[in-house]
CSV table of C-alpha atoms and ligand atoms in Angstrom, one decimal:
chain,number,residue,atom,x,y,z
J,16,MET,CA,-17.5,87.7,-15.1
J,17,GLN,CA,-15.9,88.8,-11.5
J,18,ASP,CA,-17.4,85.8,-9.5
J,19,PHE,CA,-15.2,85.7,-6.7
J,20,ILE,CA,-14.2,88.1,-4.1
J,21,LEU,CA,-9.9,88.1,-4.3
J,22,THR,CA,-7.4,90.0,-2.0
J,23,ASP,CA,-5.6,92.7,-3.6
J,24,GLU,CA,-2.3,90.4,-3.2
J,25,GLN,CA,-4.5,87.4,-4.9
J,26,GLN,CA,-5.5,89.6,-7.4
J,27,ASP,CA,-1.9,90.6,-8.0
J,28,LEU,CA,-0.9,87.0,-8.0
J,29,VAL,CA,-3.4,86.4,-10.9
J,30,ALA,CA,-2.3,89.2,-13.0
J,31,PHE,CA,1.8,88.0,-12.6
J,32,ALA,CA,0.7,84.4,-13.4
J,33,LYS,CA,-1.5,85.3,-16.5
J,34,ASP,CA,0.9,87.7,-18.1
J,35,PHE,CA,3.8,85.2,-17.6
J,36,ALA,CA,2.1,82.2,-19.1
J,37,GLU,CA,1.0,84.2,-22.2
J,38,LYS,CA,4.7,85.8,-22.3
J,39,GLU,CA,6.6,82.8,-21.4
J,40,LEU,CA,4.4,79.8,-22.4
J,41,LYS,CA,2.0,80.9,-24.8
J,42,PRO,CA,4.6,80.9,-27.7
J,43,VAL,CA,6.0,77.5,-27.2
J,44,VAL,CA,2.5,75.8,-26.5
J,45,ALA,CA,1.9,74.8,-30.2
J,46,GLU,CA,5.0,73.2,-30.8
J,47,CYS,CA,5.3,71.4,-27.9
J,48,ASP,CA,1.9,70.2,-28.3
J,49,ARG,CA,3.1,69.0,-31.8
J,50,LYS,CA,6.4,67.4,-30.7
J,51,GLY,CA,4.3,65.9,-27.0
J,52,GLU,CA,7.4,67.6,-25.1
J,53,PHE,CA,7.8,69.2,-22.1
J,54,PRO,CA,9.5,72.8,-22.2
J,55,MET,CA,12.4,72.7,-19.8
J,56,GLU,CA,13.5,76.3,-20.8
J,57,VAL,CA,10.3,77.6,-19.8
J,58,TYR,CA,10.4,75.5,-16.4
J,59,LYS,CA,13.8,77.1,-15.7
J,60,LYS,CA,12.3,80.3,-15.7
J,61,PHE,CA,9.1,79.1,-14.0
J,62,TYR,CA,11.4,78.0,-11.6
J,63,GLU,CA,13.6,81.2,-11.5
J,64,ALA,CA,9.9,83.8,-11.4
J,65,GLY,CA,9.3,81.5,-7.7
J,66,PHE,CA,6.4,79.5,-9.1
J,67,SER,CA,7.6,76.2,-8.3
J,68,THR,CA,8.4,77.2,-4.9
J,69,MET,CA,5.6,79.2,-4.0
J,70,PHE,CA,4.3,75.9,-2.1
J,71,VAL,CA,7.3,75.2,0.3
J,72,PRO,CA,6.4,76.8,3.7
J,73,GLU,CA,8.7,79.7,4.8
J,74,LYS,CA,10.6,77.8,7.3
J,75,TYR,CA,12.4,76.1,4.3
J,76,GLY,CA,13.0,79.1,2.4
J,77,GLY,CA,9.7,79.2,0.1
J,78,THR,CA,6.7,81.6,0.2
J,79,GLY,CA,4.4,79.5,1.9
J,80,ALA,CA,1.4,80.2,-0.3
J,81,SER,CA,-2.0,79.1,0.4
J,82,SER,CA,-4.0,76.0,-1.6
J,83,MET,CA,-6.5,79.1,-2.5
J,84,ASP,CA,-3.5,80.7,-3.8
J,85,LEU,CA,-2.3,78.1,-5.7
J,86,VAL,CA,-5.2,76.6,-7.6
J,87,LEU,CA,-5.5,80.9,-8.6
J,88,ILE,CA,-2.3,80.8,-9.9
J,89,ASN,CA,-2.4,77.0,-11.5
J,90,GLU,CA,-5.6,78.2,-12.8
J,91,GLN,CA,-3.9,81.1,-15.2
J,92,PHE,CA,-1.1,78.8,-16.4
J,93,ALA,CA,-3.8,76.3,-17.5
J,94,LYS,CA,-5.5,78.8,-19.2
J,95,VAL,CA,-2.8,78.9,-21.8
J,96,ASP,CA,-1.5,75.3,-21.3
J,97,ALA,CA,-2.8,72.8,-18.8
J,98,GLY,CA,-0.1,70.0,-19.3
J,99,PHE,CA,2.8,72.5,-18.8
J,100,ILE,CA,1.5,73.5,-15.1
J,101,VAL,CA,0.1,69.9,-14.5
J,102,SER,CA,3.7,68.9,-14.5
J,103,ALA,CA,5.2,71.7,-13.2
J,104,THR,CA,4.0,71.4,-9.9
J,105,THR,CA,4.1,67.4,-9.2
J,106,ALA,CA,7.0,68.3,-6.7
J,107,GLU,CA,3.1,69.5,-4.8
J,108,PHE,CA,1.6,66.7,-5.8
J,109,GLY,CA,4.9,64.2,-4.7
J,110,VAL,CA,5.6,66.0,-1.1
J,111,THR,CA,1.7,65.0,0.1
J,112,PRO,CA,2.3,62.0,1.8
J,113,LEU,CA,5.6,63.4,3.4
J,114,ARG,CA,3.0,66.0,4.5
J,115,ILE,CA,0.9,63.1,5.9
J,116,ALA,CA,3.2,60.7,7.2
J,117,GLY,CA,7.0,61.9,6.8
J,118,THR,CA,9.0,63.2,9.6
J,119,GLU,CA,10.5,66.5,9.8
J,120,GLU,CA,13.7,65.4,8.3
J,121,GLN,CA,12.2,63.9,5.6
J,122,VAL,CA,10.6,67.2,4.6
J,123,ALA,CA,13.2,69.7,5.1
J,124,TYR,CA,15.2,67.3,3.0
J,125,TYR,CA,12.7,67.6,0.2
J,126,MET,CA,11.9,70.9,0.6
J,127,ASP,CA,15.9,71.8,0.4
J,128,ARG,CA,15.5,70.2,-3.3
J,129,VAL,CA,13.0,71.7,-4.5
J,130,MET,CA,14.0,75.2,-3.7
J,131,GLN,CA,17.0,73.9,-5.8
J,132,GLY,CA,14.7,73.7,-8.8
J,133,GLN,CA,14.0,70.2,-8.5
J,134,LEU,CA,10.8,68.4,-8.9
J,135,GLY,CA,9.1,65.3,-7.8
J,136,ALA,CA,6.6,62.7,-8.8
J,137,PHE,CA,4.1,60.4,-7.3
J,138,CYS,CA,4.8,57.0,-8.4
J,139,LEU,CA,1.2,54.9,-7.5
J,140,THR,CA,0.2,53.7,-11.0
J,141,GLU,CA,1.3,50.1,-12.7
J,142,PRO,CA,0.3,48.3,-15.3
J,143,GLY,CA,-1.2,46.0,-13.3
J,144,ALA,CA,-2.5,48.5,-10.6
J,145,GLY,CA,-4.7,51.5,-12.0
J,146,SER,CA,-7.7,51.3,-10.1
J,147,ASP,CA,-7.0,48.7,-8.2
J,148,ALA,CA,-4.2,50.3,-6.5
J,149,ALA,CA,-4.2,47.1,-4.4
J,150,ALA,CA,-2.5,45.0,-6.6
J,151,THR,CA,0.6,46.8,-6.7
J,152,ARG,CA,3.3,44.3,-7.8
J,153,THR,CA,6.2,46.7,-7.2
J,154,THR,CA,8.2,45.0,-4.0
J,155,ALA,CA,9.9,46.6,-1.3
J,156,VAL,CA,12.5,43.6,1.2
J,157,ARG,CA,13.9,45.0,4.2
J,158,ASP,CA,17.8,44.2,4.0
J,159,GLY,CA,19.7,45.5,7.2
J,160,ASP,CA,19.4,49.2,7.7
J,161,ASP,CA,18.4,49.3,3.8
J,162,TYR,CA,15.3,48.6,1.9
J,163,ILE,CA,15.3,47.4,-2.3
J,164,ILE,CA,12.8,48.4,-4.2
J,165,ASP,CA,12.2,46.3,-7.3
J,166,GLY,CA,9.6,47.3,-9.9
J,167,ARG,CA,8.1,49.5,-12.6
J,168,LYS,CA,6.0,52.2,-12.3
J,169,CYS,CA,3.5,53.8,-15.6
J,170,PHE,CA,1.5,56.7,-16.6
J,171,ILE,CA,3.7,58.5,-13.9
J,172,THR,CA,3.2,62.5,-14.4
J,173,SER,CA,6.9,63.6,-14.4
J,174,GLY,CA,8.3,60.4,-14.8
J,175,GLY,CA,11.0,61.0,-16.6
J,176,ILE,CA,12.0,64.8,-15.5
J,177,ALA,CA,11.8,64.2,-11.9
J,178,ASP,CA,14.4,64.2,-9.1
J,179,MET,CA,12.8,62.6,-6.6
J,180,TYR,CA,9.8,60.0,-6.6
J,181,THR,CA,7.3,59.2,-3.8
J,182,VAL,CA,7.0,55.0,-4.7
J,183,PHE,CA,4.1,52.7,-3.4
J,184,ALA,CA,5.8,49.5,-2.9
J,185,THR,CA,4.6,46.3,-1.6
J,186,LEU,CA,6.5,44.8,1.1
J,187,ASP,CA,3.9,41.9,1.1
J,188,ARG,CA,1.5,40.9,-1.7
J,189,SER,CA,-0.6,38.6,0.6
J,190,LYS,CA,-1.5,41.0,2.9
J,191,GLY,CA,-3.1,43.6,0.0
J,192,ALA,CA,-3.4,47.1,0.8
J,193,LYS,CA,-1.8,46.8,4.0
J,194,GLY,CA,1.3,45.3,2.2
J,195,ILE,CA,2.2,48.8,0.8
J,196,THR,CA,4.4,50.7,2.1
J,197,CYS,CA,5.6,54.6,1.0
J,198,PHE,CA,9.6,55.7,-0.2
J,199,LEU,CA,11.5,58.5,-1.1
J,200,VAL,CA,13.7,57.6,-3.6
J,201,GLU,CA,15.7,59.8,-5.2
J,202,ARG,CA,16.4,59.6,-9.1
J,203,GLU,CA,20.3,59.2,-8.7
J,204,ARG,CA,20.2,56.1,-7.0
J,205,GLU,CA,22.0,53.1,-8.6
J,206,GLY,CA,18.9,51.4,-10.6
J,207,VAL,CA,16.3,54.0,-11.0
J,208,SER,CA,16.0,54.8,-14.7
J,209,VAL,CA,13.3,56.0,-17.0
J,210,GLY,CA,11.5,54.0,-19.3
J,211,LYS,CA,9.0,54.8,-22.0
J,212,ASP,CA,7.5,58.3,-22.7
J,213,GLU,CA,3.7,58.0,-23.5
J,214,ASP,CA,2.8,60.0,-26.9
J,215,LYS,CA,-0.6,60.8,-25.3
J,216,MET,CA,-3.4,62.1,-26.7
J,217,GLY,CA,-4.0,65.4,-25.2
J,218,LEU,CA,-2.3,67.1,-22.6
J,219,ARG,CA,1.0,66.9,-24.1
J,220,LEU,CA,3.2,69.1,-22.2
J,221,SER,CA,3.2,67.3,-19.7
J,222,ASN,CA,5.7,64.7,-19.4
J,223,THR,CA,4.2,61.2,-18.8
J,224,ALA,CA,6.8,57.9,-18.4
J,225,ASP,CA,7.7,54.7,-16.8
J,226,VAL,CA,9.8,55.0,-14.2
J,227,VAL,CA,11.9,51.5,-13.0
J,228,PHE,CA,13.4,50.6,-9.9
J,229,ASP,CA,15.7,48.1,-10.7
J,230,ASN,CA,16.5,46.8,-7.0
J,231,VAL,CA,17.3,50.1,-5.8
J,232,ARG,CA,18.8,50.0,-2.5
J,233,ILE,CA,17.7,53.4,-0.4
J,234,PRO,CA,18.2,53.3,3.5
J,235,ALA,CA,15.7,52.9,5.7
J,236,LYS,CA,15.6,56.4,6.9
J,237,ASN,CA,13.8,57.2,3.0
J,238,ARG,CA,10.2,55.0,4.4
J,239,ILE,CA,7.5,57.5,4.4
J,240,GLY,CA,5.1,56.6,7.4
J,241,ALA,CA,5.0,53.0,9.1
J,242,GLU,CA,5.7,49.6,7.1
J,243,GLY,CA,1.7,48.5,5.7
J,244,GLU,CA,0.8,52.2,5.9
J,245,GLY,CA,1.6,53.4,2.2
J,246,PHE,CA,-2.1,52.6,0.6
J,247,LYS,CA,-4.1,54.5,3.5
J,248,ILE,CA,-1.4,57.6,2.4
J,249,ALA,CA,-1.8,56.8,-0.8
J,250,MET,CA,-5.7,57.4,-0.7
J,251,LYS,CA,-5.2,60.6,2.0
J,252,SER,CA,-2.8,61.9,-0.7
J,253,LEU,CA,-5.4,61.4,-3.3
J,254,ASP,CA,-8.1,62.9,-1.3
J,255,ARG,CA,-6.2,66.2,-1.2
J,256,SER,CA,-5.4,66.0,-5.4
J,257,ARG,CA,-8.3,65.2,-6.7
J,258,GLY,CA,-10.2,68.5,-5.4
J,259,VAL,CA,-7.1,71.1,-5.8
J,260,ASN,CA,-5.6,69.8,-8.7
J,261,SER,CA,-9.0,70.3,-10.8
J,262,TYR,CA,-7.3,73.4,-12.0
J,263,GLY,CA,-6.3,72.2,-14.5
J,264,CYS,CA,-10.2,71.5,-15.8
J,265,LEU,CA,-10.8,74.9,-14.9
J,266,GLY,CA,-8.4,76.8,-17.0
J,267,ILE,CA,-8.9,74.8,-20.4
J,268,ALA,CA,-13.0,74.9,-19.6
J,269,GLU,CA,-12.4,78.8,-19.3
J,270,HIS,CA,-10.2,79.1,-22.6
J,271,ALA,CA,-12.7,77.0,-24.6
J,272,ILE,CA,-15.4,79.5,-23.8
J,273,GLU,CA,-13.6,82.6,-24.5
J,274,GLU,CA,-13.0,80.9,-28.0
J,275,ALA,CA,-16.5,80.0,-28.3
J,276,VAL,CA,-17.7,82.9,-27.2
J,277,ALA,CA,-15.5,85.2,-29.5
J,278,TYR,CA,-16.0,82.8,-32.8
J,279,ALA,CA,-19.5,83.2,-32.1
J,280,LYS,CA,-19.9,87.0,-32.2
J,281,GLN,CA,-17.9,86.7,-35.6
J,282,ARG,CA,-19.0,84.2,-37.6
J,283,VAL,CA,-21.9,85.4,-40.1
J,284,THR,CA,-24.4,82.9,-41.1
J,285,PHE,CA,-27.7,84.0,-42.7
J,286,GLY,CA,-27.0,87.1,-42.4
J,287,HIS,CA,-26.0,87.3,-38.7
J,288,PRO,CA,-23.7,86.4,-36.4
J,289,ILE,CA,-24.5,83.2,-34.7
J,290,ILE,CA,-24.1,84.1,-31.4
J,291,LYS,CA,-27.6,86.0,-32.1
J,292,ASN,CA,-29.5,82.5,-32.2
J,293,GLN,CA,-31.1,81.5,-29.3
J,294,GLY,CA,-30.1,78.0,-29.8
J,295,LEU,CA,-26.3,78.9,-29.4
J,296,GLN,CA,-26.7,81.3,-26.8
J,297,TRP,CA,-28.2,78.5,-24.3
J,298,MET,CA,-25.4,76.4,-25.0
J,299,LEU,CA,-23.2,79.2,-24.7
J,300,ALA,CA,-24.7,79.7,-21.5
J,301,ASP,CA,-25.2,75.8,-20.1
J,302,MET,CA,-21.5,76.1,-20.9
J,303,GLN,CA,-20.8,79.3,-18.2
J,304,ILE,CA,-23.1,78.0,-15.5
J,305,GLN,CA,-21.4,74.3,-15.5
J,306,CYS,CA,-17.8,76.4,-15.3
J,307,THR,CA,-19.2,78.9,-13.0
J,308,ALA,CA,-20.4,75.8,-10.6
J,309,ALA,CA,-17.3,73.8,-10.7
J,310,ARG,CA,-15.1,76.9,-10.2
J,311,SER,CA,-17.2,77.7,-6.9
J,312,LEU,CA,-16.6,73.7,-5.7
J,313,LEU,CA,-12.9,74.1,-6.7
J,314,TYR,CA,-12.4,76.9,-4.8
J,315,ARG,CA,-14.5,75.6,-1.4
J,316,CYS,CA,-12.2,72.5,-1.7
J,317,ALA,CA,-9.1,74.8,-1.8
J,318,GLU,CA,-10.5,77.4,0.7
J,319,MET,CA,-11.4,74.0,3.0
J,320,ILE,CA,-8.1,72.5,3.6
J,321,ASP,CA,-6.3,76.3,4.3
J,322,LYS,CA,-8.8,76.6,6.8
J,323,THR,CA,-9.0,73.1,8.4
J,324,GLY,CA,-5.5,71.6,7.3
J,325,LYS,CA,-8.2,68.8,6.2
J,326,TYR,CA,-8.8,66.8,3.2
J,327,ASP,CA,-12.2,65.3,3.0
J,328,THR,CA,-12.2,62.0,0.8
J,329,GLU,CA,-15.6,63.0,-0.6
J,330,LEU,CA,-15.8,66.8,-1.6
J,331,GLY,CA,-12.3,65.6,-3.5
J,332,SER,CA,-13.7,63.2,-5.5
J,333,ILE,CA,-17.5,65.3,-6.0
J,334,THR,CA,-14.9,67.9,-7.3
J,335,LYS,CA,-13.2,66.0,-9.5
J,336,THR,CA,-15.6,64.4,-11.1
J,337,PHE,CA,-17.7,67.1,-11.4
J,338,VAL,CA,-14.7,69.7,-12.8
J,339,SER,CA,-13.5,67.1,-15.6
J,340,ASP,CA,-16.9,66.2,-16.7
J,341,MET,CA,-17.9,69.6,-16.9
J,342,CYS,CA,-14.4,70.2,-18.7
J,343,MET,CA,-15.0,67.6,-21.6
J,344,LYS,CA,-18.2,68.8,-21.8
J,345,VAL,CA,-17.7,72.2,-22.1
J,346,THR,CA,-14.6,71.8,-24.3
J,347,THR,CA,-16.9,69.4,-26.7
J,348,ASP,CA,-19.5,72.0,-27.5
J,349,ALA,CA,-17.0,74.5,-27.9
J,350,VAL,CA,-15.6,72.3,-30.9
J,351,GLN,CA,-19.2,72.0,-32.0
J,352,ILE,CA,-19.9,75.9,-32.2
J,353,LEU,CA,-16.7,76.2,-34.5
J,354,GLY,CA,-18.3,73.6,-36.3
J,355,GLY,CA,-15.8,72.5,-39.1
J,356,TYR,CA,-12.8,74.7,-37.8
J,357,GLY,CA,-13.5,73.7,-34.6
J,358,TYR,CA,-12.3,70.0,-35.6
J,359,SER,CA,-9.4,71.9,-36.9
J,360,ARG,CA,-5.9,71.9,-35.9
J,361,GLU,CA,-5.4,75.6,-37.0
J,362,TYR,CA,-7.9,76.7,-34.5
J,363,PRO,CA,-7.0,76.2,-30.4
J,364,VAL,CA,-10.2,74.7,-29.4
J,365,GLU,CA,-9.6,70.5,-30.2
J,366,LYS,CA,-6.3,70.9,-28.8
J,367,LEU,CA,-8.4,71.8,-25.7
J,368,MET,CA,-11.4,69.0,-26.2
J,369,ARG,CA,-7.8,66.1,-26.5
J,370,ASP,CA,-6.5,67.9,-23.1
J,371,ALA,CA,-9.7,67.9,-21.2
J,372,LYS,CA,-9.9,63.6,-21.6
J,373,ILE,CA,-7.7,62.7,-19.2
J,374,PHE,CA,-8.9,64.6,-16.1
J,375,GLN,CA,-11.9,61.9,-16.2
J,376,ILE,CA,-9.4,59.3,-16.0
J,377,PHE,CA,-6.1,60.3,-14.0
J,378,GLU,CA,-5.9,60.9,-10.2
J,379,GLY,CA,-8.7,57.8,-10.3
J,380,THR,CA,-11.4,57.6,-13.2
J,381,ASN,CA,-14.8,59.3,-12.5
J,382,GLN,CA,-16.2,55.4,-12.3
J,383,ILE,CA,-13.3,55.1,-9.2
J,384,GLN,CA,-14.8,58.4,-8.0
J,385,ARG,CA,-18.7,57.4,-8.1
J,386,MET,CA,-17.9,54.6,-6.0
J,387,VAL,CA,-15.7,56.7,-3.5
J,388,ILE,CA,-18.4,59.2,-3.0
J,389,GLY,CA,-21.2,56.0,-2.7
J,390,GLY,CA,-19.0,54.4,-0.2
J,391,GLN,CA,-18.7,57.2,1.6
J,392,MET,CA,-22.5,57.8,1.5
J,393,SER,CA,-23.1,54.5,2.5
J,394,ARG,CA,-20.8,54.4,5.6
Z,28,COS,N1,-8.4,57.9,3.4
Z,28,COS,C1,-7.8,56.5,4.2
Z,28,COS,N2,-7.8,55.6,4.4
Z,28,COS,C2,-8.6,55.3,3.4
Z,28,COS,C3,-8.9,56.0,2.2
Z,28,COS,C4,-8.9,57.2,2.4
Z,28,COS,N3,-9.3,58.0,1.4
Z,28,COS,N4,-10.1,55.1,1.3
Z,28,COS,C5,-9.4,53.9,2.0
Z,28,COS,N5,-8.7,54.1,3.2
Z,28,COS,C6,-8.8,52.5,4.0
Z,28,COS,C7,-10.0,51.8,3.8
Z,28,COS,O1,-10.2,52.8,4.9
Z,28,COS,C8,-9.2,50.5,4.3
Z,28,COS,O2,-8.7,50.7,5.5
Z,28,COS,P1,-8.8,49.4,6.8
Z,28,COS,O3,-8.5,47.9,6.0
Z,28,COS,O4,-8.1,49.5,8.1
Z,28,COS,O5,-10.7,49.4,7.1
Z,28,COS,C9,-8.2,50.8,3.4
Z,28,COS,O6,-7.6,51.7,3.0
Z,28,COS,C10,-8.1,49.7,2.4
Z,28,COS,O7,-9.5,50.8,1.3
Z,28,COS,P2,-10.6,49.6,0.8
Z,28,COS,O8,-11.0,48.2,1.0
Z,28,COS,O9,-11.8,50.6,0.2
Z,28,COS,O10,-9.8,49.3,-1.1
Z,28,COS,P3,-9.2,48.9,-1.9
Z,28,COS,O11,-8.8,48.4,-2.3
Z,28,COS,O12,-11.3,48.5,-2.3
Z,28,COS,O13,-9.8,50.4,-3.1
Z,28,COS,C11,-10.3,52.3,-3.8
Z,28,COS,C12,-10.7,51.7,-3.0
Z,28,COS,C13,-10.8,51.9,-5.8
Z,28,COS,C14,-11.1,53.7,-3.8
Z,28,COS,C15,-8.5,52.4,-4.7
Z,28,COS,O14,-8.1,51.7,-5.1
Z,28,COS,C16,-8.4,54.2,-5.2
Z,28,COS,O15,-8.9,54.9,-5.1
Z,28,COS,N6,-8.2,53.4,-6.8
Z,28,COS,C17,-8.2,54.6,-7.9
Z,28,COS,C18,-6.4,54.9,-7.9
Z,28,COS,C19,-6.0,56.0,-8.5
Z,28,COS,O16,-6.7,57.2,-8.1
Z,28,COS,N7,-5.0,55.8,-8.9
Z,28,COS,C20,-4.4,57.1,-9.4
Z,28,COS,C21,-3.0,57.1,-9.3
Z,28,COS,S1,-2.5,58.9,-9.2
Z,28,COS,S2,-2.3,59.8,-10.9
């Protein structure tokens, strides 16, 4: 089904990404899923092929790809493995605070490091500050021309493999959200270390780790935006990422539908392929309806960012919630269609169901998204 008009250039990008993902990523997926490992060798080729620097504007040496182009490319990778692409693109997520509040010099510095193949990571979550992001305990203390950062971040995507962290820390806990400030902290700074790697249920190719800041001294020029502005920078960053980062769910769901259709065509019961059963066709039709609607919402989010340069709070949360709920439902139904084989690790759909779950949790749980949407509606 062709349901979106892509330019010739976009069709070429999709074909390029699909071909690369099939050739380079697919062969390592099963083993890395078993081990819970980010395939660094594939990432190196991904960088050499120019994928990791596509988001970098041309003036810094990148391709300057649009949000729409990036969604199309990432969707193709997510069809092969969502965990890999979620981790491989965290430099783009990590730069969002800089895009919102960084100086030209800070952005150029970050982009230069990305052009050398380095990864970034967005460090907001802490053991006691997940949904309640304003409860941040990581501290920042001003000391002359420096700040000293102290604390522990957890569940950080690419935390163990990133070279630069955008870190949210509080200058004054009594001020709540208004005490939080954003900083750029390089991995090589003394006192930065990586804590435990999460052994996750799904998205196992993505690296997820604790990042520890033990009295890390950074120059004041690494502060992103003004003191106390950090919480709003974090929320605005999430407004953007919640929408466009849903490409992971789209790729997973498309893969699950393909597997379910292929299986239903060849599995014979009571003398005919099970796809001939109306009950099963209706399940497949519902999966396709939901996935197609989700795709339209996600592409709309990306187009809106490209056309206006703005990130919409409500649209971001609506997209994140709808696309991830769709993905969970579609992958669960795919397991159902494959029956016992769906539950077996010999077939790919159980992995897709495991991979889907986290999208209802990270970047703000879907319960938090409903709070955000309701909050916007009641303003
Ligand atoms: N854009 C700009 N400003 C925003 C904003 C947004 N999207 N959302 C909130 N703010 C502002 C508010 O306007 C308020 O500013 P003022 O005090 O000047 O009026 C300030 O930020 C505090 O907002 P609020 O009182 O709504 O904050 P809460 O502590 O109640 O938290 C939620 C709001 C729950 C929405 C927030 O904590 C959240 O998103 N939590 C989930 C975190 C998350 O997604 N974590 C995943 C990490 S990345 S994998």
